[in-house]
Coordinates of C-alpha atoms in Angstrom, one line a residue:
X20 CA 42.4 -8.8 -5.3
X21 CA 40.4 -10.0 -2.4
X22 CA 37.1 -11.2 -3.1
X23 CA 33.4 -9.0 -1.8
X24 CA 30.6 -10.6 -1.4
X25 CA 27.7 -9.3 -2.8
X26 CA 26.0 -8.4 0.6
X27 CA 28.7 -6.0 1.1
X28 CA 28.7 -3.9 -2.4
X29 CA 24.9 -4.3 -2.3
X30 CA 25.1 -2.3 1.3
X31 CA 27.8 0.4 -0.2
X32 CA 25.7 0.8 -3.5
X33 CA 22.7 1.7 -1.7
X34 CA 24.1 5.0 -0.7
X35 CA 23.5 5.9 -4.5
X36 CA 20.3 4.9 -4.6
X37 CA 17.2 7.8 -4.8
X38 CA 15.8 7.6 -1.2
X39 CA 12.2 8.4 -0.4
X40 CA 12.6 9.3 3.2
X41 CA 9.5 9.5 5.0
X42 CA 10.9 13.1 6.5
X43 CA 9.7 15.9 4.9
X44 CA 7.6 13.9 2.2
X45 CA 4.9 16.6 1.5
X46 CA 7.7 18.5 -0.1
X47 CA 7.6 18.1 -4.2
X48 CA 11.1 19.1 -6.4
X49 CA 12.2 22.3 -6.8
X50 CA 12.3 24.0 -9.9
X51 CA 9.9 24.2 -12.9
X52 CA 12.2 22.5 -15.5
X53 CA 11.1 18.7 -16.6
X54 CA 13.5 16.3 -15.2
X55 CA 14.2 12.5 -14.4
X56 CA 14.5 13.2 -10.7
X57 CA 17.3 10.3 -10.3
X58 CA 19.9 11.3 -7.3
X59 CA 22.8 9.2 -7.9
X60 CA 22.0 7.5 -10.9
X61 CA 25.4 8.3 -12.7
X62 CA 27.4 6.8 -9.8
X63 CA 25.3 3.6 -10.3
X64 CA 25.1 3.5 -14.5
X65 CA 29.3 4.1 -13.8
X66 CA 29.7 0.9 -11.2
X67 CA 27.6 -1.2 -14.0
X68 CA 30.3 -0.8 -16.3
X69 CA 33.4 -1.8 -13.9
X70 CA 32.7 -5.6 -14.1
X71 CA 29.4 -8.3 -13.8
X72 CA 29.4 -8.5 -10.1
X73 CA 28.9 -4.6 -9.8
X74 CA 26.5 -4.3 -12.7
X75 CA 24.2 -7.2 -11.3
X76 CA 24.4 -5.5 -8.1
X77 CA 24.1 -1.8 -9.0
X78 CA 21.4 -2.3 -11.8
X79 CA 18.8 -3.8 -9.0
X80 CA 19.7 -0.8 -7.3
X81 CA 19.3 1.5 -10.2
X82 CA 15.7 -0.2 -10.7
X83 CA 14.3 -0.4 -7.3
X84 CA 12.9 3.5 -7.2
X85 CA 11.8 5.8 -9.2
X86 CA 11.5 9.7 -9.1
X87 CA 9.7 11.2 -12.0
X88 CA 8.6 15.0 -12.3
X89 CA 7.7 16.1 -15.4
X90 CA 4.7 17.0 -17.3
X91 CA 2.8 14.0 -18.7
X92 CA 2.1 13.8 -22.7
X93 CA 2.4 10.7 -24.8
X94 CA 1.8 12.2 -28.1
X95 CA 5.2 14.1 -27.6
X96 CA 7.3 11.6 -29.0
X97 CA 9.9 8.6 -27.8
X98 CA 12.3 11.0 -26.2
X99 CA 9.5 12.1 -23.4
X100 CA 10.6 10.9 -19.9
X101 CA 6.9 8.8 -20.1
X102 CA 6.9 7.6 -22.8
X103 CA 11.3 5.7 -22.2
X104 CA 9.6 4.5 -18.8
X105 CA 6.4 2.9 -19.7
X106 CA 8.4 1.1 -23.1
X107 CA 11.1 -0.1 -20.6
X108 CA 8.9 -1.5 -18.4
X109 CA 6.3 -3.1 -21.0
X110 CA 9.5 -5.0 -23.1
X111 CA 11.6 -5.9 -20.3
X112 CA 8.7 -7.5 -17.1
X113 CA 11.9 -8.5 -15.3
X114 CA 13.4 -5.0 -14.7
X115 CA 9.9 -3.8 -13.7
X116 CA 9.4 -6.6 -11.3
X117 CA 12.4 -5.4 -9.3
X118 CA 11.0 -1.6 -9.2
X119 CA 9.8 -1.2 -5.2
X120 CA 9.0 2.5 -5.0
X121 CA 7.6 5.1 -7.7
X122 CA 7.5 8.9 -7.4
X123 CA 5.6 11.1 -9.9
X124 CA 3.7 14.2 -10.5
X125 CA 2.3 16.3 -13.4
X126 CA 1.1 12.6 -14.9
X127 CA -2.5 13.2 -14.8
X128 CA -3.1 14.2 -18.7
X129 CA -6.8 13.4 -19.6
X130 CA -8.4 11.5 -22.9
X131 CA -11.8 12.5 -23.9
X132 CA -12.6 8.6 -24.9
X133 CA -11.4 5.4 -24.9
X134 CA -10.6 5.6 -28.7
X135 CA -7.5 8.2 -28.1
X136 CA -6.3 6.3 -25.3
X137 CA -6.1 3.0 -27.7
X138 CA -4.7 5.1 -30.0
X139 CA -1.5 6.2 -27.7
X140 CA -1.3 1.9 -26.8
X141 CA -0.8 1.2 -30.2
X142 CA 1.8 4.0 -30.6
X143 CA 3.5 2.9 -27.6
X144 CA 3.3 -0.9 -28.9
X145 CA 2.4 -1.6 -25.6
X146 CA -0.4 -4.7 -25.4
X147 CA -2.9 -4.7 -22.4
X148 CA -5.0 -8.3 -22.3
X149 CA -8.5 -7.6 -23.1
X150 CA -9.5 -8.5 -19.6
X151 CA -6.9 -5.8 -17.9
X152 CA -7.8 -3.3 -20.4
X153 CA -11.6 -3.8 -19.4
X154 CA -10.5 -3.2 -16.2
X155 CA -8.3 0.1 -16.7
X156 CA -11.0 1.3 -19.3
X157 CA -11.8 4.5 -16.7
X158 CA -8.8 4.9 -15.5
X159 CA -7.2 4.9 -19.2
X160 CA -9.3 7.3 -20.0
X161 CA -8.5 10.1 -17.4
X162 CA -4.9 9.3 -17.1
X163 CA -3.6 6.9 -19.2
X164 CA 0.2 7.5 -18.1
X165 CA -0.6 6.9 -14.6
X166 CA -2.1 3.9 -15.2
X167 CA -0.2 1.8 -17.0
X168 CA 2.9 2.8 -15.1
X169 CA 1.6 1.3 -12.2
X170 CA -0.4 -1.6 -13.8
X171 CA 3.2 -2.6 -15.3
X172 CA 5.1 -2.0 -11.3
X173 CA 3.1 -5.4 -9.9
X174 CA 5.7 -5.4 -6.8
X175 CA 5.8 -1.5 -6.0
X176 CA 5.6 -1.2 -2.5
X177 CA 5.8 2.8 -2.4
X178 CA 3.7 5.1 -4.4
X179 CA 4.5 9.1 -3.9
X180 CA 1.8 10.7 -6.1
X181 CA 0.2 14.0 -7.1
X182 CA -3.4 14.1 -8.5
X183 CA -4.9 17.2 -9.9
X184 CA -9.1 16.9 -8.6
X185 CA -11.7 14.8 -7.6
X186 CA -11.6 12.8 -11.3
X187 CA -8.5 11.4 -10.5
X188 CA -8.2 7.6 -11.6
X189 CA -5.1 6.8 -8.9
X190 CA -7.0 6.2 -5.7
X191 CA -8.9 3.6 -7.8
X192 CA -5.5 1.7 -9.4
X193 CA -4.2 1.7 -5.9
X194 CA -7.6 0.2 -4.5
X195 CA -7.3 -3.4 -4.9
X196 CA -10.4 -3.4 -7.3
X197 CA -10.9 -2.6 -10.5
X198 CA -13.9 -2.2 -12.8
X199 CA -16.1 -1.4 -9.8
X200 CA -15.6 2.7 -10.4
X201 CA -18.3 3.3 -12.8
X202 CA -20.7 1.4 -11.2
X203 CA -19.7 3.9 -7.9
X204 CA -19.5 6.7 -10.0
X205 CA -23.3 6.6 -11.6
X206 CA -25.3 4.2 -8.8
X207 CA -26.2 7.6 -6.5
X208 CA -26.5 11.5 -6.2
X209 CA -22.5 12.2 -7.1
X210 CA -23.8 11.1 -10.5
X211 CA -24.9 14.8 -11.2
X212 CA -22.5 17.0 -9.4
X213 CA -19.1 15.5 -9.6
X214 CA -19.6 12.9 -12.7
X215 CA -21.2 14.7 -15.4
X216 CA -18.0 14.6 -17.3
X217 CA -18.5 11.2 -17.5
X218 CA -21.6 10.8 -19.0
X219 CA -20.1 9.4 -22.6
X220 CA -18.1 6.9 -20.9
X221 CA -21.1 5.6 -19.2
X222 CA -22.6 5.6 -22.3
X223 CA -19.5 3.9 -24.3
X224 CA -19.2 1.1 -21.5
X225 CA -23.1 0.5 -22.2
X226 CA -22.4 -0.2 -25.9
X227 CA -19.4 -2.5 -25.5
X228 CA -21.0 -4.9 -22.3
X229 CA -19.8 -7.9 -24.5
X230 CA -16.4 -7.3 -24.2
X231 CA -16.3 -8.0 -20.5
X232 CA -16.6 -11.8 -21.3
X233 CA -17.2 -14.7 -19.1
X234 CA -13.8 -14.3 -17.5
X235 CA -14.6 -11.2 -15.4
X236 CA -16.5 -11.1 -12.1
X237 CA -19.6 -9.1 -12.0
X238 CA -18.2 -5.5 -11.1
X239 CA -21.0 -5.6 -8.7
X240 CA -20.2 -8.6 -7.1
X241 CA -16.5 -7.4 -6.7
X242 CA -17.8 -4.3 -4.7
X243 CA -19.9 -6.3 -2.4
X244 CA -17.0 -8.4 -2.0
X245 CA -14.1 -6.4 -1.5
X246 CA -12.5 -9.3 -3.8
X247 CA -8.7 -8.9 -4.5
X248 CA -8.9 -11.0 -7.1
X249 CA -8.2 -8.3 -9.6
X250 CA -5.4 -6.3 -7.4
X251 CA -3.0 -5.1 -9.9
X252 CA -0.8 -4.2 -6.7
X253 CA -0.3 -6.8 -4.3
X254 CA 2.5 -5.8 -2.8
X255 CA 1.8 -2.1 -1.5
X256 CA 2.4 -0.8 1.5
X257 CA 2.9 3.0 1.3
X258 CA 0.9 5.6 -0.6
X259 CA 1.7 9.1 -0.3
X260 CA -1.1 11.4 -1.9
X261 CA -0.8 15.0 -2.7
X262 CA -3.6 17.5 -4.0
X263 CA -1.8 19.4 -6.8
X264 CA -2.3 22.7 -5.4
X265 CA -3.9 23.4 -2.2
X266 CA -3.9 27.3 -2.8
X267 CA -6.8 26.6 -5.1
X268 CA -8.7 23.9 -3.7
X269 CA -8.8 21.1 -1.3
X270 CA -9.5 17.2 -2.6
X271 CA -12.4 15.7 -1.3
X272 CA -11.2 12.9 1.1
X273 CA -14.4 10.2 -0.6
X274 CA -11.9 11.1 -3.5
X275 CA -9.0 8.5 -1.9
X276 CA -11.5 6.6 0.1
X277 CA -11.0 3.6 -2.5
X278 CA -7.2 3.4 -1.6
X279 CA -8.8 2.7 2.5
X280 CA -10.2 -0.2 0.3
X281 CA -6.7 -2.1 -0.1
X282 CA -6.2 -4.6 2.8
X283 CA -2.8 -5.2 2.3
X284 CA -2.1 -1.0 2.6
X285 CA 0.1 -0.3 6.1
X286 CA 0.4 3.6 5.7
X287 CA -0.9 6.3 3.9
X288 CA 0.0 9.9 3.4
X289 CA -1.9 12.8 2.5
X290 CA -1.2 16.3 1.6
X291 CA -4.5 18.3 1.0
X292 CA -7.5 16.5 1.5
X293 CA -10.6 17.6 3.0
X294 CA -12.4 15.0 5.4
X295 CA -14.9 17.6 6.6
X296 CA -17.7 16.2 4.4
X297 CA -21.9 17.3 4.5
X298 CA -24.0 14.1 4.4
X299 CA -24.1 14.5 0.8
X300 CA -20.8 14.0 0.2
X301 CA -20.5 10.7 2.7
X302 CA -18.4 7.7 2.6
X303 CA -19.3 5.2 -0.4
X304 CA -18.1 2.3 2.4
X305 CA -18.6 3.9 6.2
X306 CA -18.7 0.6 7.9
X307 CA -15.5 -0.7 6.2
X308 CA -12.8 -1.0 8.8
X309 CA -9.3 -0.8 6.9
X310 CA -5.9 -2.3 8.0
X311 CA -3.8 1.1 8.1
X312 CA -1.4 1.2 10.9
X313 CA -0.1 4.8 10.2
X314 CA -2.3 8.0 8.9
X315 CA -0.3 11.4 7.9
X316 CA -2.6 14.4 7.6
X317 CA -1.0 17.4 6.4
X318 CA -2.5 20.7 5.4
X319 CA -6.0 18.7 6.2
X320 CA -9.7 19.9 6.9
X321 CA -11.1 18.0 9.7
X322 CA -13.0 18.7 13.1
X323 CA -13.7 16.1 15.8
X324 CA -16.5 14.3 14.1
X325 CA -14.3 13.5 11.3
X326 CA -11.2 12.3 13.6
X327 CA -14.2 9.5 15.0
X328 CA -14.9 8.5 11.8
X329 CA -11.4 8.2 10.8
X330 CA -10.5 6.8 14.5
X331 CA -13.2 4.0 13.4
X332 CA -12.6 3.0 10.1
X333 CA -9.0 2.6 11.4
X334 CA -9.1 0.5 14.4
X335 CA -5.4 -1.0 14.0
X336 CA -4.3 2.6 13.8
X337 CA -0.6 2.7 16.1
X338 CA 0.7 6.1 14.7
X339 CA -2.1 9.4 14.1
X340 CA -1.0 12.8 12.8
X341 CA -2.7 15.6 11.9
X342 CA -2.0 19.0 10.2
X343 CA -4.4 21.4 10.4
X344 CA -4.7 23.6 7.0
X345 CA -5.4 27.3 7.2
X346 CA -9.7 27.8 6.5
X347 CA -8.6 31.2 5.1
X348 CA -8.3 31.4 1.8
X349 CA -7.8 34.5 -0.6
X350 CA -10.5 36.6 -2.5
X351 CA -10.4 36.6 -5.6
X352 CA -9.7 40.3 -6.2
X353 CA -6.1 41.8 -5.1
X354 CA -4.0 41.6 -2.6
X355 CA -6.2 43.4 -0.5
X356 CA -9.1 41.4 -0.8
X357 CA -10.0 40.3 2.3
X358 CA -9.8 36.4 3.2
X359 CA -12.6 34.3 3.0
X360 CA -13.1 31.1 5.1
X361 CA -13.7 27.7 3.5
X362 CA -15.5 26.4 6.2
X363 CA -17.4 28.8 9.4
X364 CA -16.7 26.6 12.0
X365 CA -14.2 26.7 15.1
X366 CA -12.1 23.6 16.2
X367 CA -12.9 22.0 19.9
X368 CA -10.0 20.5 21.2
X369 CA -11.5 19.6 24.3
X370 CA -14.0 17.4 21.9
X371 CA -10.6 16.1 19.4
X372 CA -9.4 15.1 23.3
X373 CA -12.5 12.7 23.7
X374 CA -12.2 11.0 20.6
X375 CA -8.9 10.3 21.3
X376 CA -9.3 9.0 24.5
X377 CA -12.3 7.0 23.4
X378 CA -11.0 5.4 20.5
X379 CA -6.7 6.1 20.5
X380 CA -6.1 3.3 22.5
X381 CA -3.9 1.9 20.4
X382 CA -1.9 5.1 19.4
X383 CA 1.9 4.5 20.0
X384 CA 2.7 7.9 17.9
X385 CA 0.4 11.4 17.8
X386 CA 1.2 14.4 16.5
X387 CA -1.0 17.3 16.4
X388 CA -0.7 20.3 15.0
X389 CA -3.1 23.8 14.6
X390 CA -0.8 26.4 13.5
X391 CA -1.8 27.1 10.1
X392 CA -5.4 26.5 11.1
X393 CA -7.3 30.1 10.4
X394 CA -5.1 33.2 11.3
X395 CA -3.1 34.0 14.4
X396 CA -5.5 36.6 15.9
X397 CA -8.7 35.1 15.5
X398 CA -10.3 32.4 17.8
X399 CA -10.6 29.5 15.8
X400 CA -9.6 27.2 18.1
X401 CA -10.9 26.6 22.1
X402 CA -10.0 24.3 24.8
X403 CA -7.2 21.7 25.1
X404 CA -7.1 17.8 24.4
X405 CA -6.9 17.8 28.4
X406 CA -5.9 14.2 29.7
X407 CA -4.5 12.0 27.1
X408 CA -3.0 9.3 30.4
X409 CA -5.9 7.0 28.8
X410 CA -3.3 6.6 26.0
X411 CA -1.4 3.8 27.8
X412 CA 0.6 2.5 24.7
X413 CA 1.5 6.2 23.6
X414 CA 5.5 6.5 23.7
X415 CA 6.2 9.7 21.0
X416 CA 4.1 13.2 21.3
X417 CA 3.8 16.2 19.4
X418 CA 2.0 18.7 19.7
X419 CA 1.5 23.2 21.0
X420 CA 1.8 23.0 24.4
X421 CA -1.2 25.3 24.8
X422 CA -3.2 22.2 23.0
X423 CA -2.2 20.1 25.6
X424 CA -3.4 22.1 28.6
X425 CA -6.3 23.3 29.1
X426 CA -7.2 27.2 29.5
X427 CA -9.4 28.7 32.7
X428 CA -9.2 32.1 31.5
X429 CA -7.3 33.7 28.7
X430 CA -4.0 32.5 29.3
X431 CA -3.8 31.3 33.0
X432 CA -3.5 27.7 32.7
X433 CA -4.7 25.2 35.2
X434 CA -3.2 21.9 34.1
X435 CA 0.6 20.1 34.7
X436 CA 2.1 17.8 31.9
X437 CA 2.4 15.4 34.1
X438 CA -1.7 15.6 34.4
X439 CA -1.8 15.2 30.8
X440 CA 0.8 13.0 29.6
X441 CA 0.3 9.0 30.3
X442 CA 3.0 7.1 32.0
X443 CA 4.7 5.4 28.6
X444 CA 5.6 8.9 26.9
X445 CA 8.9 8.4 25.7
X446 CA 9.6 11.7 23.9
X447 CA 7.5 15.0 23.6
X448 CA 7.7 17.7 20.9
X449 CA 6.2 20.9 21.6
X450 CA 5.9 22.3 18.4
X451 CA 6.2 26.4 17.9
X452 CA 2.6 27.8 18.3
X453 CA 3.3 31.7 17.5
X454 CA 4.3 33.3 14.6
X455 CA 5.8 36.0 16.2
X456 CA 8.9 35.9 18.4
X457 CA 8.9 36.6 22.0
X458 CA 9.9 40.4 21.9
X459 CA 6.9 41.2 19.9
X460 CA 3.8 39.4 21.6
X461 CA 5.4 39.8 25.5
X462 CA 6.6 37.5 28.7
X463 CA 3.5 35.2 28.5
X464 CA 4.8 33.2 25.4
X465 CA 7.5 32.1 27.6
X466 CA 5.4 30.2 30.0
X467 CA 5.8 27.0 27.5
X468 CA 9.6 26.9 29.9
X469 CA 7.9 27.0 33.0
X470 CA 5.7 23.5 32.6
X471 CA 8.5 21.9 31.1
X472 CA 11.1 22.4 33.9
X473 CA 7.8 21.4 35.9
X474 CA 7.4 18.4 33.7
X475 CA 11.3 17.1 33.8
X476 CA 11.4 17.3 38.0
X477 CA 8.0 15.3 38.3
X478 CA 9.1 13.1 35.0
X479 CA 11.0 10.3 37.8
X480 CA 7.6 9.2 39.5
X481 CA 4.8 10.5 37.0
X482 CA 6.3 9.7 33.3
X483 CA 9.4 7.6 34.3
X484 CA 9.4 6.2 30.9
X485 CA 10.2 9.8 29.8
X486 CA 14.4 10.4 27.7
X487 CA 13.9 13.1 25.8
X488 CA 11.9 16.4 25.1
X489 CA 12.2 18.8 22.0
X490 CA 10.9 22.6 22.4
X491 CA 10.8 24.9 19.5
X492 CA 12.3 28.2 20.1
X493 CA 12.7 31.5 19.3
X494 CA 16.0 33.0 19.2
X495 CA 17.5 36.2 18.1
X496 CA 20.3 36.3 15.5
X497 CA 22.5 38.9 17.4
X498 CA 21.2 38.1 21.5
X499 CA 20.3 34.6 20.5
X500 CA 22.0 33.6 24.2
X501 CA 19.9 35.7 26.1
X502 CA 16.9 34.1 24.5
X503 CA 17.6 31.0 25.5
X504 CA 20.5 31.0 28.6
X505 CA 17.9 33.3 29.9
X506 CA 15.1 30.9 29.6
X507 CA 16.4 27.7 29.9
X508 CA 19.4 27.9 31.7
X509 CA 21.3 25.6 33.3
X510 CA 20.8 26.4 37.0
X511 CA 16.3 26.4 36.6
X512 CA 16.7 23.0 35.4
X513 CA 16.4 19.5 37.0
X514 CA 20.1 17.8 37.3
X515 CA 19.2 14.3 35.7
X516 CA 18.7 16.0 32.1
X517 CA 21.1 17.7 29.7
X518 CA 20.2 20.3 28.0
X519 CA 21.4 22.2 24.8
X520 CA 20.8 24.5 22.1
X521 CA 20.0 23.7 18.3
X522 CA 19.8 25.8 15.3
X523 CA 17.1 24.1 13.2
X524 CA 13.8 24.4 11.6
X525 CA 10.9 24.3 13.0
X526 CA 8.3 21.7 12.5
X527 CA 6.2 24.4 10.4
X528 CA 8.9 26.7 9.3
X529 CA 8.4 30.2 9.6
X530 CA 11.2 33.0 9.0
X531 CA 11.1 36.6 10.8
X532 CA 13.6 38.3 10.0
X533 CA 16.3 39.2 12.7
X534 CA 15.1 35.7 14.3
X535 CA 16.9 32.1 14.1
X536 CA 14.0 29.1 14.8
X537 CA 16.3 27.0 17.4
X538 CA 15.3 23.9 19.1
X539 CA 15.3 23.3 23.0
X540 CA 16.7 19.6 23.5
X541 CA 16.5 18.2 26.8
X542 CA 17.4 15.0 27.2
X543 CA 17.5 12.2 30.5
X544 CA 20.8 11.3 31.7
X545 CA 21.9 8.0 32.4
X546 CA 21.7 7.2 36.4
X547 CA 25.3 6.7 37.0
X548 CA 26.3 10.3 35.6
X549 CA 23.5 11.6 37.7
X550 CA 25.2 9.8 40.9
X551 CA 28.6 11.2 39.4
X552 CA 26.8 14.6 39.4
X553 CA 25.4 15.0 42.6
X554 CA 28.4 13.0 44.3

């Protein structure tokens, strides 16, 4: 039999391995039944049977990520999915050392004191050094499976994660520091309305100062510092952060501002989290500039003064985007309540467009989206980003093309891509801005075809950089060709780009019956077909 290097079966294995794709992350499991979430797990426990090679291979594999969803309790015996995890990766510090990305959700379970989370240690026979234990003492007691998973993961490098409020312990194990919470937590104002829950702890950490030793730090010091000396995580890169149900409430974004606090953090995800804050409710750390490269803002609360706040705290920021949430929320009565904003405020674009063009200079990716924001036939939006050409480095866009241009009056439109796109665009998305197909709102919707055929005869001398644009389309399940042959045909469009027609979802999916969401892909042809072509 001819021999395989390992390189090889390591690269075939990895098809088997549970992949957390960055595409569609916001999206939890299906399903309300507890599970180990582990696609292609059998295929890999099989291949470590066949012979050594394959099971030294295949177990690394098998090891390396983690997809948990099921509902967190300790007490419930050894056969919980918690409870096999945290005892596999307490006795055995070399399997957990290989595990690179974690998924959970419905883990946050909380402990009234400190006592029942010692209790579930000792029933778990796992043993936490006094010093680490100091240091997990809050976060023990408000989540204690959350916790010591990650505290036993030292070379994670992914963390996908769903916290239930503001008293969440996670954003504070994924800091860098540890110890440092209570001090946060009882030093100002939030003390009364969003800690009182903690006042025994406070207490309880009063009564046992001597078991901090001299081996420890002062927590103060290691919040003046920033120190990583106690980073239980030095290897992160990723954190994806969901609020566990946006229906009924937002997360405060000072809630995660202790993840901002982790230099070695590269990206970071979020999936309902309010950064519209009163001055109240400020940053614990304004002035601390963090090194994230990539922010992901979905179903988010935010207005311009928020995006500078963001835009400065994040100065290395390459790729930006930014999902507005819908401000409507339901009554509390029936189904005919009426809706109810969260905030009374209306989004400026033309004042988003500034901030970008004051402090996006390093963007190489935006995306920008306002279709859930408020409800389709209100005005909760105004104005357009207008020029974004100050963006030299940007290469990908996406965004509603009626975002990007500016309005003179009501839907007459003044502007040209090419006025508002800088010279290194690479690709543009135009994202679908209507919930209702073209038959039902009139011609005007169709205008988005008319700047684009615009755009791709001027792209040669005023985006020459430009291969490829994407436009979301309606289309009709029985005269889907005379949606779009109709609008985008062949003959109304320049001759160096290709163009052709995609059933697929949208960006923000959104079903009308009768309708199929297809996408519009135009894309640049190479110059010696073009010659061929015209020739």
């Amino acid at each position: 039999m001819m021999y395989v290097t390992d390189e090889i079966w390591y690269y075939i294995f990895s098809y088997f391995e549970f992949s957390m794709l960055r595409d569609d992350w916001q999206r939890d499991y299906e399903g309300d039944k507890d599970g180990w979430q582990r696609h292609g797990q059998p295929a890999l426990l099989a291949l470590c049977l066949v012979n050594h090679q394959f099971r030294r291979i295949a177990q690394h594999l098998q090891y390396r990520s983690f997809a948990i969803d099921s509902a967190f309790d300790l007490t419930s015996g050894n056969k919980h999915l918690y409870v096999q995890l945290l005892r596999t990766v307490a006795e055995n510090p070399t399997l957990a050392g290989k595990i690179r990305a974690l998924k959970f959700s419905r883990a946050e379970r909380r402990y009234d004191t400190i006592e029942e989370a010692e209790k579930v240690l000792e029933d778990l026979n796992v043993d936490l050094e006094s010093a680490l234990k100091y240091r997990l003492e809050r976060c023990l007691t408000c989540s204690c499976a959350t916790s010591l998973l990650l505290a036993h993961t030292p070379n994670v490098e992914l963390i996908d994660c769903t916290i239930g409020d503001h008293m969440s312990p996670t954003p504070w194990m994924l800091s860098s520091i540890l110890s440092s919470e209570h001090i946060v937590d009882f030093e100002d104002r939030r003390t009364e309305k969003h800690y009182k829950f903690l006042s025994e702890q406070a207490q309880f950490l009063l009564r046992h100062e001597q078991r901090k030793g001299d081996h420890q730090q002062p927590p103060t010091d290691v919040v003046r510092n920033l120190s990583v000396k106690h980073n239980p995580l030095p290897n992160l890169k990723e954190v994806r952060i969901k609020a566990k149900d946006v229906s009924k409430g937002f997360i405060p974004a000072w809630t995660i501002e202790p993840i901002l606090l982790n230099p070695n953090l590269k990206i970071l995800r979020t999936l309902g989290i309010d950064w519209y804050m009163e001055e109240e409710d400020s940053f614990k750390w304004p002035t601390h500039q963090s090194n994230l490269e990539c922010l992901d803002l979905k179903e988010t609360i935010a207005e311009s003064d928020t995006l500078k706040t963001i835009m400065t705290r994040c100065p290395k920021l390459k790729s930006l985007s930014v999902d507005l949430a819908n401000l409507y929320r339901r009554g509390d009565g029936d189904d005919d309540g009426d809706d109810e904003p969260i905030y009374d405020f209306v989004i400026d674009l033309t004042e988003f467009g500034g901030v970008l063009r004051k402090h996006g200079g390093n963007l190489e990716e935006l995306s920008f989206s306002t279709f859930h924001h408020g409800d389709e036939y209100d005005e909760n939006t105004m104005g357009g980003f207008g020029s974004l050409r100050e963006l030299t480095k940007l290469r990908n866009l996406k965004a509603e093309y009626d975002n990007l241009l500016s309005e003179f009056e009501g839907n007459f439109y003044i502007e040209r891509f090419s006025d508002v796109l800088p010279a290194s665009i690479e690709t543009l998305h135009l994202f679908n801005g209507r919930r209702t197909p073209p038959i039902f709102c009139g011609p005007e919707i169709l205008n988005a075809s008319h700047f684009v055929k615009v755009l791709l005869a001027e792209a040669e001398t005023c985006t020459p950089n430009l291969r490829k644009v994407v436009v979301e389309w309606w289309g009709s399940v029985s005269l889907e060709e005379e949606f779009c042959e109709r609008d985008w045909s062949r003959e109304t469009i320049d001759d160096g780009w290709d163009v052709k027609f995609v059933k697929g979802n949208f960006e923000h999916e959104y079903h009308v019956e009768g309708y199929v969401m297809t996408l519009v892909i135009l894309t640049k042809k190479k110059e010696d077909v073009v010659r061929e072509d015209r020739g």
